[in-house]
Coordinates of C-alpha atoms in Angstrom, one line a residue:
Chain A
M96 CA 0.0 0.0 0.0
S97 CA 3.1 2.4 0.1
S98 CA 3.1 3.9 -3.5
F99 CA 3.0 7.4 -2.3
G100 CA 6.5 8.1 -3.6
F101 CA 8.5 6.6 -1.0
P102 CA 11.4 4.2 -2.2
L103 CA 10.1 1.4 0.0
R104 CA 8.0 -0.2 -2.8
S105 CA 8.9 -3.4 -4.1
P106 CA 9.9 -2.5 -7.8
R107 CA 7.7 -5.1 -9.3
T108 CA 4.4 -3.2 -8.5
R109 CA 5.8 0.2 -9.4
E110 CA 5.3 2.0 -12.5
E111 CA 8.6 3.6 -13.7
R112 CA 8.8 7.5 -13.1
P113 CA 10.2 9.1 -15.9
A114 CA 13.9 9.9 -15.9
W115 CA 13.1 13.6 -16.3
E116 CA 10.9 14.0 -13.7
E117 CA 12.3 15.1 -10.3
P118 CA 12.0 12.7 -7.4
P119 CA 9.1 13.4 -5.0
T120 CA 9.8 15.5 -2.0
K121 CA 9.0 14.0 1.4
I122 CA 6.6 16.5 2.5
G123 CA 4.9 16.3 -0.8
S124 CA 4.4 12.7 -0.6
A125 CA 3.4 12.7 3.0
A126 CA 0.9 15.4 2.3
K127 CA -0.6 13.3 -0.7
A128 CA -0.9 10.4 1.4
V129 CA -2.8 12.2 4.2
V130 CA -5.1 13.7 1.8
I131 CA -5.8 10.5 0.0
T132 CA -6.2 8.5 3.1
V133 CA -8.7 11.0 4.9
T134 CA -10.8 11.3 1.5
C135 CA -11.0 7.3 1.4
A136 CA -11.9 7.2 5.0
V137 CA -14.6 9.9 4.8
M138 CA -16.2 7.8 1.9
I139 CA -15.9 4.5 3.3
L140 CA -16.6 5.0 7.1
P141 CA -20.5 5.9 7.0
F142 CA -20.9 2.7 5.2
L143 CA -18.8 0.5 7.5
T144 CA -20.8 2.2 10.6
V145 CA -24.2 1.3 9.2
L146 CA -23.3 -2.3 8.2
S147 CA -21.7 -3.2 11.9
T148 CA -24.4 -1.4 13.6
S149 CA -27.1 -3.4 11.5
L150 CA -25.3 -6.6 12.8
A151 CA -24.8 -5.8 16.4
S152 CA -26.8 -7.5 18.9
R153 CA -29.0 -5.9 21.9
E154 CA -26.5 -5.9 24.5
E155 CA -23.7 -4.3 22.3
I156 CA -25.9 -1.5 21.3
T157 CA -27.2 -0.5 24.8
E158 CA -23.7 -0.9 25.9
A159 CA -22.4 1.6 23.0
G160 CA -25.2 3.9 23.2
G161 CA -26.3 3.6 19.7
F162 CA -23.2 2.5 17.5
V163 CA -20.9 -0.3 17.4
L164 CA -18.1 -0.3 15.2
F165 CA -16.8 -3.7 15.6
P166 CA -19.6 -6.2 16.7
T167 CA -18.0 -9.1 18.7
D168 CA -20.7 -11.6 18.0
P169 CA -22.4 -10.5 14.6
T170 CA -26.1 -11.5 14.1
L171 CA -28.2 -11.5 11.3
E172 CA -31.7 -11.1 13.5
A173 CA -32.4 -7.6 12.2
Y174 CA -32.5 -9.0 8.6
R175 CA -34.2 -11.9 9.3
T176 CA -37.0 -9.6 11.1
I177 CA -37.4 -7.0 8.4
L178 CA -37.4 -9.7 5.8
S179 CA -39.7 -12.0 7.3
G180 CA -42.8 -10.2 5.8
G181 CA -44.4 -7.0 6.5
I182 CA -43.6 -3.4 5.3
V183 CA -39.9 -3.5 4.4
S184 CA -40.2 -7.0 2.5
R185 CA -43.1 -5.5 0.5
A186 CA -41.2 -2.5 -0.2
V187 CA -38.2 -4.5 -1.5
V188 CA -40.5 -6.6 -3.7
V189 CA -41.8 -3.4 -5.3
S190 CA -38.7 -1.8 -5.8
V191 CA -37.2 -4.9 -7.5
L192 CA -40.0 -5.2 -9.6
I193 CA -40.2 -1.7 -10.7
T194 CA -36.4 -1.8 -11.4
L195 CA -36.5 -4.9 -13.6
V196 CA -39.7 -3.9 -15.7
G197 CA -38.7 -0.4 -15.8
T198 CA -35.1 -1.0 -17.0
A199 CA -36.5 -3.5 -19.7
L200 CA -39.1 -0.9 -20.9
S201 CA -36.6 1.9 -20.7
L202 CA -34.0 -0.1 -22.7
L203 CA -36.3 -1.3 -25.5
T204 CA -37.6 2.1 -26.2
T205 CA -34.4 4.1 -25.8
I206 CA -32.8 1.7 -28.3
A207 CA -35.4 1.6 -30.8
L208 CA -35.8 5.2 -30.8
A209 CA -32.0 5.9 -30.9
Y210 CA -31.6 3.3 -33.9
G211 CA -34.3 5.0 -35.8
L212 CA -32.8 8.5 -35.3
S213 CA -29.4 7.0 -36.3
K214 CA -30.4 6.0 -40.0
R215 CA -30.3 8.7 -42.5
G216 CA -33.4 9.2 -45.0
V217 CA -36.1 8.2 -42.3
P218 CA -38.9 10.6 -42.8
G219 CA -39.5 12.9 -39.9
S220 CA -36.3 12.0 -38.3
K221 CA -34.7 15.5 -38.3
P222 CA -37.6 17.3 -36.5
I223 CA -38.0 14.1 -34.1
L224 CA -34.2 14.8 -33.0
L225 CA -34.8 18.4 -32.4
M226 CA -37.8 17.7 -30.4
V227 CA -35.5 15.2 -28.3
L228 CA -32.7 17.7 -27.9
F229 CA -35.0 20.6 -26.7
T230 CA -36.1 18.4 -24.0
L231 CA -32.2 18.6 -22.6
L232 CA -32.9 22.4 -22.5
F233 CA -36.1 22.9 -20.6
V234 CA -38.0 21.2 -17.9
P235 CA -41.8 21.0 -18.2
G236 CA -42.2 21.6 -14.5
M237 CA -43.6 19.7 -11.5
V238 CA -47.1 20.8 -11.4
P239 CA -47.9 20.3 -15.2
M240 CA -46.4 16.8 -15.0
Y241 CA -48.4 16.1 -11.8
V242 CA -51.6 17.0 -13.7
V243 CA -50.9 15.0 -16.8
V244 CA -50.0 11.7 -14.8
K245 CA -53.3 12.4 -12.9
E246 CA -55.5 13.0 -16.0
L247 CA -54.0 9.9 -17.5
G248 CA -55.1 8.1 -14.5
L249 CA -51.8 6.7 -13.5
L250 CA -52.0 8.1 -9.8
D251 CA -51.5 5.2 -7.3
S252 CA -50.2 3.1 -9.9
Y253 CA -47.0 1.7 -10.4
W254 CA -46.9 2.9 -14.0
S255 CA -46.5 6.5 -12.9
L256 CA -43.1 5.5 -11.4
I257 CA -42.1 3.9 -14.9
L258 CA -43.7 5.8 -17.7
P259 CA -43.0 9.4 -16.9
V260 CA -39.0 8.6 -16.7
M261 CA -39.0 6.1 -19.3
I262 CA -36.6 7.6 -21.4
N263 CA -33.6 9.5 -20.7
A264 CA -32.7 11.9 -23.4
F265 CA -29.0 12.0 -22.5
N266 CA -28.8 8.0 -22.7
L267 CA -30.8 8.3 -26.0
V268 CA -28.2 10.7 -27.4
V269 CA -25.3 8.3 -26.2
L270 CA -26.9 5.7 -27.9
R271 CA -27.6 7.3 -31.1
A272 CA -23.8 8.6 -31.2
F273 CA -22.8 5.1 -30.8
F274 CA -25.1 3.5 -33.5
M275 CA -24.0 6.2 -35.7
N276 CA -20.1 5.5 -35.3
I277 CA -20.6 2.0 -36.6
P278 CA -19.1 1.8 -39.8
E279 CA -21.3 2.6 -42.8
E280 CA -19.9 -0.3 -45.0
L281 CA -21.5 -2.8 -42.3
Y282 CA -24.6 -1.5 -42.9
Q283 CA -24.2 -1.5 -46.5
A284 CA -23.2 -5.1 -46.9
A285 CA -26.0 -6.3 -44.8
R286 CA -28.3 -4.3 -47.3
I287 CA -26.7 -5.7 -50.2
D288 CA -27.1 -9.2 -48.6
G289 CA -30.9 -8.4 -48.4
A290 CA -31.1 -7.8 -44.7
G291 CA -33.8 -5.3 -43.5
D292 CA -33.9 -2.6 -40.9
W293 CA -35.0 -5.1 -38.2
R294 CA -32.4 -7.8 -39.0
I295 CA -29.7 -5.1 -39.1
L296 CA -30.5 -4.0 -35.7
T297 CA -30.6 -7.7 -34.1
R298 CA -27.7 -9.3 -36.0
I299 CA -25.3 -6.4 -36.4
V300 CA -25.9 -3.2 -34.4
L301 CA -27.0 -5.0 -31.0
P302 CA -24.1 -7.4 -31.0
L303 CA -21.6 -4.4 -31.7
S304 CA -23.0 -2.3 -28.8
K305 CA -23.5 -4.7 -26.2
G306 CA -21.2 -2.4 -23.7
V307 CA -22.7 0.8 -24.3
V308 CA -26.2 -0.9 -23.8
A309 CA -25.0 -2.3 -20.6
V310 CA -23.9 0.9 -19.3
V311 CA -27.4 2.6 -20.4
G312 CA -29.2 -0.2 -18.8
L313 CA -27.2 -0.2 -15.5
F314 CA -27.9 3.7 -15.3
Y315 CA -31.6 3.0 -15.8
A316 CA -31.7 0.3 -13.1
V317 CA -29.9 2.6 -10.6
T318 CA -32.3 5.5 -11.5
Y319 CA -35.3 3.2 -10.9
W320 CA -34.0 1.8 -7.7
N321 CA -33.3 5.1 -6.4
A322 CA -36.4 6.9 -7.5
F323 CA -37.9 8.5 -4.2
F324 CA -39.7 11.8 -5.0
N325 CA -41.9 10.5 -8.0
A326 CA -43.1 7.6 -5.7
M327 CA -43.9 10.3 -3.0
L328 CA -45.6 12.5 -5.6
Y329 CA -47.7 9.9 -7.4
L330 CA -48.4 7.0 -4.6
N331 CA -50.7 8.1 -1.7
D332 CA -51.1 4.5 -0.6
S333 CA -48.4 3.8 1.8
G334 CA -49.2 -0.2 1.0
K335 CA -47.5 0.4 -2.4
W336 CA -44.1 2.2 -1.4
P337 CA -41.1 1.4 -2.8
I338 CA -37.8 1.0 -0.5
Q339 CA -36.7 4.7 -0.5
L340 CA -40.0 5.8 0.7
V341 CA -39.6 3.3 3.6
L342 CA -36.4 4.3 4.0
R343 CA -37.1 7.9 4.2
T344 CA -40.1 7.5 6.8
Y345 CA -38.5 4.9 9.4
V346 CA -35.0 6.2 9.0
V347 CA -34.7 9.7 7.9
Q348 CA -37.7 10.7 9.8
G349 CA -37.2 8.4 12.5
K350 CA -40.6 6.7 12.9
S351 CA -40.1 3.6 14.9
I352 CA -41.2 0.5 13.2
S353 CA -43.5 -1.8 15.3
G354 CA -43.7 -5.4 15.4
D355 CA -47.2 -5.4 13.8
Q356 CA -45.9 -3.9 10.6
L357 CA -43.5 -6.6 10.4
G358 CA -45.5 -9.5 11.5
V359 CA -43.3 -10.4 14.4
S360 CA -43.7 -10.2 18.2
H361 CA -40.2 -10.3 19.3
M362 CA -38.2 -7.3 18.0
P363 CA -34.3 -6.6 17.7
P364 CA -33.4 -3.2 18.7
Q365 CA -34.9 -0.1 16.6
Q366 CA -31.2 1.2 15.7
S367 CA -30.2 -2.3 14.1
I368 CA -33.6 -2.4 12.2
S369 CA -33.1 1.1 10.7
M370 CA -29.4 0.1 9.8
A371 CA -30.4 -3.0 8.3
V372 CA -33.1 -1.2 6.1
V373 CA -30.3 1.2 4.9
M374 CA -28.2 -1.9 4.2
I375 CA -30.8 -3.5 2.1
A376 CA -31.4 0.0 0.1
L377 CA -27.7 -0.1 -0.5
V378 CA -27.2 -3.9 -1.4
P379 CA -28.4 -3.8 -5.2
I380 CA -26.4 -0.7 -5.9
L381 CA -23.2 -2.4 -4.3
L382 CA -23.9 -5.5 -6.6
L383 CA -24.4 -3.4 -9.5
F384 CA -21.1 -1.3 -8.9
P385 CA -18.4 -3.4 -10.2
F386 CA -20.2 -3.5 -13.5
L387 CA -20.8 0.0 -13.5
Q388 CA -17.4 0.9 -13.0
K389 CA -16.2 -1.3 -15.6
Y390 CA -18.2 0.5 -18.3
F391 CA -19.4 3.6 -17.3
T392 CA -16.2 5.7 -17.8
K393 CA -16.7 4.9 -21.6
G394 CA -20.4 5.7 -21.5
V395 CA -20.1 9.0 -19.6
L396 CA -17.3 9.9 -22.1
T397 CA -19.2 9.0 -25.2
G398 CA -22.1 11.2 -24.3
A399 CA -19.7 14.1 -23.1
I400 CA -17.6 14.1 -26.4
K401 CA -20.6 13.2 -28.9
G402 CA -23.2 15.1 -27.0
Chain B
M140 CA -30.6 10.8 -53.0
T141 CA -27.4 9.4 -54.5
S142 CA -25.8 6.0 -54.8
P143 CA -22.0 6.1 -54.5
A144 CA -20.1 4.1 -56.8
T145 CA -19.4 1.5 -54.3
Q146 CA -23.1 0.3 -54.4
R147 CA -24.0 -1.8 -57.3
R148 CA -27.6 -1.6 -57.5
P149 CA -29.1 1.7 -56.4
R150 CA -31.6 1.3 -53.8
A151 CA -34.4 4.0 -53.2
A152 CA -33.9 4.7 -49.5
S153 CA -31.1 4.9 -47.0
P154 CA -28.5 6.7 -49.2
P155 CA -25.2 5.7 -47.5
P156 CA -23.5 8.9 -46.3
P157 CA -19.8 9.6 -46.7
V158 CA -18.2 7.4 -43.6
S159 CA -15.4 10.0 -42.8
D160 CA -17.8 12.7 -41.7
P161 CA -21.3 12.0 -40.3
K162 CA -22.3 15.7 -40.2
A163 CA -21.5 16.5 -43.9
P164 CA -24.1 18.0 -45.8
N165 CA -26.0 15.7 -48.1
P166 CA -24.6 15.2 -51.3
P167 CA -26.4 16.7 -54.2
R168 CA -29.6 15.0 -55.1
H169 CA -30.0 13.5 -58.5
R170 CA -33.6 11.8 -57.9
R171 CA -36.1 12.8 -55.3
V172 CA -37.6 9.8 -53.7
P173 CA -41.2 10.5 -53.4
L174 CA -42.4 10.6 -49.7
R175 CA -44.6 7.6 -50.1
V176 CA -41.8 5.6 -51.2
R177 CA -39.5 6.7 -48.2
L178 CA -42.6 6.0 -45.8
R179 CA -42.8 2.2 -47.3
N180 CA -39.1 1.7 -47.2
N181 CA -38.7 2.9 -43.6
W182 CA -42.0 1.3 -42.1
V183 CA -39.7 -0.7 -39.6
M184 CA -37.9 2.2 -38.3
L185 CA -41.2 4.3 -38.1
A186 CA -42.8 1.5 -36.1
L187 CA -39.7 1.3 -34.0
M188 CA -39.7 5.0 -33.2
A189 CA -43.4 5.3 -32.5
P190 CA -43.2 4.3 -28.8
G191 CA -40.3 6.7 -28.0
L192 CA -42.0 9.2 -29.7
L193 CA -45.2 8.8 -27.8
F194 CA -43.1 9.1 -24.4
F195 CA -41.9 12.5 -25.5
L196 CA -45.3 13.6 -26.7
F197 CA -47.0 12.5 -23.4
F198 CA -44.6 13.2 -20.8
F199 CA -42.8 16.1 -22.2
Y200 CA -44.7 18.2 -24.8
V201 CA -48.3 17.6 -23.1
P202 CA -47.0 18.9 -19.9
M203 CA -45.3 21.7 -21.7
L204 CA -48.5 22.6 -23.0
G205 CA -49.9 22.2 -19.6
N206 CA -48.2 25.1 -18.3
V207 CA -51.1 27.0 -19.3
I208 CA -52.3 26.2 -15.7
A209 CA -49.8 29.1 -15.0
F210 CA -52.5 31.3 -16.5
Q211 CA -55.6 29.6 -15.1
D212 CA -57.6 29.3 -12.2
Y213 CA -57.1 25.5 -12.2
Q214 CA -59.8 23.4 -10.8
P215 CA -58.6 19.6 -10.3
F216 CA -62.3 18.4 -10.9
I217 CA -62.8 20.1 -14.3
G218 CA -59.5 19.5 -15.5
F219 CA -57.0 22.1 -17.3
K220 CA -59.3 21.9 -20.5
D221 CA -62.1 23.7 -18.9
S222 CA -60.6 25.8 -16.3
P223 CA -61.1 29.5 -16.4
L224 CA -58.1 31.8 -17.6
V225 CA -57.1 34.5 -15.4
G226 CA -54.2 36.0 -17.3
L227 CA -51.3 37.1 -15.3
A228 CA -53.1 36.9 -11.7
N229 CA -50.9 33.7 -10.6
F230 CA -47.7 35.6 -11.6
Q231 CA -48.9 38.6 -9.7
E232 CA -49.6 36.6 -6.5
L233 CA -46.2 34.7 -6.9
F234 CA -44.3 37.8 -7.1
A235 CA -46.0 39.6 -4.3
D236 CA -45.3 36.3 -1.9
P237 CA -42.2 37.1 0.2
A238 CA -41.6 33.2 0.5
F239 CA -41.0 33.1 -3.1
W240 CA -38.3 35.7 -2.7
E241 CA -36.9 33.9 0.1
A242 CA -36.7 30.9 -1.8
V243 CA -35.1 32.5 -4.8
R244 CA -32.5 34.0 -2.6
N245 CA -31.9 30.5 -0.8
T246 CA -31.6 28.9 -4.1
L247 CA -29.1 31.5 -5.5
A248 CA -27.1 31.3 -2.0
F249 CA -26.7 27.4 -2.2
A250 CA -25.9 27.4 -5.8
A251 CA -23.2 30.0 -5.2
L252 CA -21.7 28.0 -2.5
Q253 CA -21.8 25.2 -4.7
L254 CA -20.1 26.7 -7.4
I255 CA -17.3 28.0 -4.9
F256 CA -16.8 24.9 -2.8
F257 CA -17.9 22.1 -5.0
F258 CA -17.1 23.0 -8.7
P259 CA -13.3 23.0 -8.2
A260 CA -13.2 20.1 -5.8
P261 CA -13.4 17.1 -8.5
L262 CA -10.7 18.9 -10.5
A263 CA -8.4 19.4 -7.4
L264 CA -9.0 15.4 -6.9
A265 CA -8.4 14.6 -10.5
L266 CA -5.2 16.3 -10.4
L267 CA -3.9 14.7 -7.2
I268 CA -5.0 11.3 -8.7
N269 CA -3.5 11.9 -11.9
S270 CA -0.2 12.7 -10.2
L271 CA 0.2 9.2 -8.5
V272 CA 2.4 6.6 -9.8
S273 CA 1.1 3.4 -8.8
P274 CA -1.7 2.4 -10.9
R275 CA -3.0 0.2 -8.2
I276 CA -3.5 3.0 -5.8
K277 CA -5.2 5.1 -8.7
K278 CA -7.6 2.4 -9.4
F279 CA -8.5 1.8 -5.5
V280 CA -9.1 5.6 -4.9
Q281 CA -11.2 5.8 -8.0
S282 CA -13.5 3.1 -7.0
V283 CA -13.8 4.4 -3.5
V284 CA -14.9 8.0 -4.5
Y285 CA -17.0 6.9 -7.4
L286 CA -19.4 4.9 -5.2
P287 CA -21.5 7.6 -3.4
H288 CA -22.8 8.8 -6.8
F289 CA -24.9 5.8 -7.2
I290 CA -26.8 5.8 -4.0
S291 CA -30.1 7.8 -3.4
W292 CA -30.5 11.2 -1.6
V293 CA -32.2 9.3 0.9
L294 CA -29.5 6.9 1.5
V295 CA -27.2 9.9 1.6
V296 CA -29.2 11.8 4.2
A297 CA -29.6 8.7 6.2
L298 CA -25.9 8.1 6.3
F299 CA -25.1 11.5 7.2
Q300 CA -27.7 11.5 10.3
Q301 CA -26.0 8.3 11.6
V302 CA -22.7 10.0 11.4
L303 CA -23.3 13.6 12.3
G304 CA -26.9 13.5 13.7
G305 CA -27.8 14.3 17.5
A306 CA -28.0 10.7 18.0
G307 CA -25.2 9.7 15.7
L308 CA -21.6 8.5 15.9
F309 CA -19.7 11.8 16.2
S310 CA -22.2 13.2 19.0
N311 CA -21.9 9.8 20.9
Y312 CA -18.2 10.2 20.7
L313 CA -18.4 13.7 22.0
R314 CA -20.5 12.8 24.8
D315 CA -18.3 9.7 25.9
H316 CA -15.5 12.2 26.0
G317 CA -17.5 14.8 28.3
M318 CA -18.1 17.3 25.7
S319 CA -21.6 18.6 24.5
A320 CA -23.1 17.0 21.7
L321 CA -23.5 18.8 18.3
D322 CA -26.2 18.2 15.9
V323 CA -25.3 19.3 12.7
M324 CA -28.1 17.9 11.1
T325 CA -30.9 20.2 12.6
D326 CA -29.0 23.5 12.9
P327 CA -30.4 25.9 10.3
D328 CA -27.1 28.1 10.6
T329 CA -24.7 25.6 9.3
F330 CA -27.2 24.0 6.9
S331 CA -25.8 25.5 3.6
L332 CA -22.5 24.3 4.7
L333 CA -23.9 20.6 5.5
I334 CA -25.8 20.8 2.1
T335 CA -22.6 21.7 0.2
G336 CA -20.4 19.0 2.2
Q337 CA -23.3 16.3 1.2
V338 CA -22.9 17.4 -2.4
I339 CA -19.1 17.0 -2.2
W340 CA -19.2 13.9 -0.6
K341 CA -21.7 12.3 -3.2
D342 CA -20.6 13.6 -6.6
I343 CA -16.7 14.6 -6.2
G344 CA -15.8 11.1 -7.8
W345 CA -18.5 11.4 -10.4
G346 CA -17.3 14.9 -11.4
M347 CA -13.8 13.7 -11.6
I348 CA -14.1 11.3 -14.4
I349 CA -14.3 13.5 -17.0
Y350 CA -11.3 15.5 -15.9
L351 CA -9.2 12.3 -15.6
A352 CA -10.2 11.5 -19.2
A353 CA -9.0 14.9 -20.4
L354 CA -5.7 14.5 -18.3
A355 CA -5.3 10.9 -19.6
S356 CA -5.4 12.3 -23.3
V357 CA -2.2 14.7 -22.7
D358 CA 0.7 13.9 -24.8
Q359 CA 3.5 12.8 -22.3
S360 CA 6.0 14.1 -24.6
L361 CA 5.0 17.7 -23.5
Y362 CA 5.7 17.2 -20.1
E363 CA 9.2 15.8 -21.0
S364 CA 10.0 18.6 -23.5
A365 CA 8.7 21.1 -20.8
A366 CA 11.2 19.4 -18.3
V367 CA 13.9 19.6 -20.7
D368 CA 13.3 23.4 -21.0
G369 CA 13.7 23.8 -17.1
A370 CA 10.0 24.0 -16.3
G371 CA 9.5 22.6 -12.6
R372 CA 6.7 20.4 -11.2
W373 CA 4.2 23.6 -11.0
R374 CA 5.2 25.3 -14.1
R375 CA 4.6 22.0 -16.0
M376 CA 1.2 21.8 -14.2
W377 CA 0.4 25.4 -15.1
H378 CA 1.6 25.2 -18.8
V379 CA 0.6 21.6 -19.9
T380 CA -1.8 20.1 -17.4
L381 CA -4.3 23.0 -16.7
P382 CA -4.6 23.8 -20.5
A383 CA -5.4 20.2 -21.3
V384 CA -8.7 20.5 -19.1
R385 CA -9.5 24.0 -19.8
G386 CA -12.2 23.1 -22.4
V387 CA -13.9 20.6 -20.3
T388 CA -14.0 23.0 -17.5
I389 CA -15.6 25.6 -19.2
M390 CA -18.1 23.3 -20.5
L391 CA -19.0 21.9 -17.0
L392 CA -19.1 25.6 -15.9
V393 CA -21.8 26.5 -18.5
L394 CA -23.8 23.4 -17.5
R395 CA -23.5 24.4 -13.9
L396 CA -24.9 28.0 -14.7
G397 CA -27.7 26.5 -16.6
D398 CA -28.7 24.8 -13.8
V399 CA -28.3 27.3 -11.3
L400 CA -32.1 27.5 -10.1
S401 CA -32.0 23.6 -9.5
V402 CA -30.1 22.9 -6.5
G403 CA -30.5 19.3 -5.5
F404 CA -34.4 19.1 -4.8
E405 CA -34.7 15.9 -2.9
Q406 CA -31.8 16.8 -0.7
F407 CA -33.7 19.7 0.5
L408 CA -37.0 18.2 0.7
L409 CA -35.7 15.4 3.0
Q410 CA -34.0 17.7 5.3
R411 CA -36.7 20.4 5.4
D412 CA -38.3 19.0 8.5
A413 CA -35.2 18.9 10.3
V414 CA -33.9 22.5 9.9
G415 CA -37.2 24.2 8.9
A416 CA -38.4 26.0 5.7
R417 CA -36.7 29.3 6.4
A418 CA -33.2 27.9 5.8
S419 CA -34.0 25.1 3.4
E420 CA -36.6 26.5 1.2
V421 CA -35.4 26.5 -2.4
L422 CA -37.5 27.0 -5.7
D423 CA -38.2 23.4 -6.1
T424 CA -39.5 22.8 -2.6
Y425 CA -41.5 26.1 -2.9
I426 CA -43.3 24.8 -6.0
Y427 CA -43.9 21.4 -4.5
Y428 CA -45.4 22.6 -1.3
H429 CA -47.4 25.6 -2.9
G430 CA -48.5 23.7 -6.0
V431 CA -49.0 20.3 -5.1
V432 CA -49.3 20.0 -1.1
Y433 CA -51.4 23.3 -0.4
G434 CA -53.1 23.0 -4.0
D435 CA -52.3 26.3 -5.1
W436 CA -51.9 24.8 -8.7
G437 CA -51.7 27.9 -10.5
V438 CA -49.2 29.8 -8.5
G439 CA -46.9 26.5 -8.5
A440 CA -47.0 26.1 -12.2
A441 CA -46.2 29.8 -12.5
A442 CA -43.2 29.2 -10.3
G443 CA -42.2 26.4 -12.3
L444 CA -42.6 28.3 -15.7
V445 CA -40.3 31.1 -14.5
K446 CA -37.8 28.5 -13.2
G447 CA -37.7 26.8 -16.7
V448 CA -37.6 29.7 -18.8
V449 CA -34.8 31.5 -16.8
G450 CA -32.8 28.1 -16.8
A451 CA -33.1 27.7 -20.5
L452 CA -31.9 31.3 -20.9
M453 CA -29.0 30.9 -18.4
I454 CA -27.8 27.9 -20.7
Y455 CA -28.0 30.0 -23.7
G456 CA -26.2 32.8 -22.1
A457 CA -23.7 30.9 -20.6
N458 CA -23.0 29.2 -24.0
K459 CA -22.8 32.4 -25.9
V460 CA -20.2 33.5 -23.3
A461 CA -18.1 30.3 -23.9
H462 CA -18.2 30.9 -27.5
A463 CA -17.0 34.5 -27.0
F464 CA -14.1 32.9 -25.1
G465 CA -13.6 30.4 -28.3
E466 CA -14.4 27.5 -26.4
H467 CA -16.9 25.0 -27.5
G468 CA -19.6 25.1 -24.7
V469 CA -22.1 22.6 -24.4
Y470 CA -23.4 22.7 -28.3
S471 CA -21.6 24.5 -30.8
K472 CA -23.5 26.1 -33.4

């Protein structure tokens, strides 16, 4: 772990410093090491606190007065309690379903529109593209949006969490830029071989753009999982709440969850329950994160340069 | 529509454009393809585009028209087709409301704080990470700082509460060591700093990506020749590194200025109860509480329209300024 410029690294792991570069000063290296260590600690510490408290037993929490950094005998009781049924489990199921259905719909419609806009000579594609780009500049506003969702009869329906945010114009622009970058010869060759638009999409375009489609899909999935305000705006029935709203009510606003709401008689301490809820909201993101990391730098940059 | 020589049989639709430059103007047309034929040849494409088009119509352009509510006395029961028009009464009411001006003032204050403290942070961190030698440490630090971007604001606020709140880790520690507890999360006076801190914590890594990419594309021989010419560490940074990220920085600054009226909405909504409306009311929360919660639809829509128009003008103006400085800005005309 000591590659902040000190000469105590094993020579195998270090990348050679160019010959013309002056050797680092002791103070400079130390300062860098401190800044980086502190930054990483500030980023990771909150997650660790929450994780360990959610695993701590009742005695430990009482003794520590609320927080445990190193649980001596970790227990999964809090997780068992909230996942055994009741309000949290239902919210997890709702969020997972909305994320899956929403991501699938978003990807299908975004890919289809981006592909249509990437081909030249399609009648009407220029005005449609301008229509899409205009949405990047202006927001319609919360009140008209609410009124439209209401008049479409989507209030209190799960569709209100999917349809109004189905296509993200930025993702669409990224995909279209990628499709337009596929060499024209490929399209031509396929056309000469008698392939139509549909076959070109399924056999040529999609296999070539697996990476960027994965990025866009992951972005959509994270957005759906994290959606909070739209659910608050469009769902009045607390039985339909997704996980983020449960998190807000029972953790951020600090309402306590009763045994009845979870359908259990014996309750672990409130503190570990709420920490477990936080962890549950976090786990899917942590699972997706390695994939996100692998791809998203590319995705973001395509959009930034081409956009 | 032309058919270049590479293609044996001319086809009606889909003229292959020159590959090198997708933005090139259409080559001169020899033969107009009638619209009927183009529609027939592209029916698959048109069918594929239909759902997306419907989405933009229903959830962008219809709500845009719905902004007519701003000029109506909107009654939810009769819908906005039949609600009576009231001209500019809603705007008069809005501009006469001191709470609205307070929200505007708060919004601008938070935006200014973020511009001063948050905007340079990712660039600074990118420069620091870029100066590290070991690729493994670079990777590790990047992974750590990217993570918070992907968690929801609800989670961010929950985590901050657990660490900095009155019953949180930090206060516990202070109490255990005989000091008085400190509750940063409910103190209206330090709220603006807390908000800025949260934004930095959440998005410093995300903001860094684009800078790192710009830095990675710098030609290393520039550094070498600068060093040979006797430029020291700082001179090299000033003359080689910083010019490499200038374009990106200006582009991001333009975007930031265009977004000056939308400081993180969920972030404020979630913490409004804790610190009170006076300290945390921004334009978006004002619109939500007045328009949706208290049912003052017309005024809420008017405020939203003001915000949208000013935001679009800001982006346009900031871009003009960027072009004047000879940079690309967000879009180049």
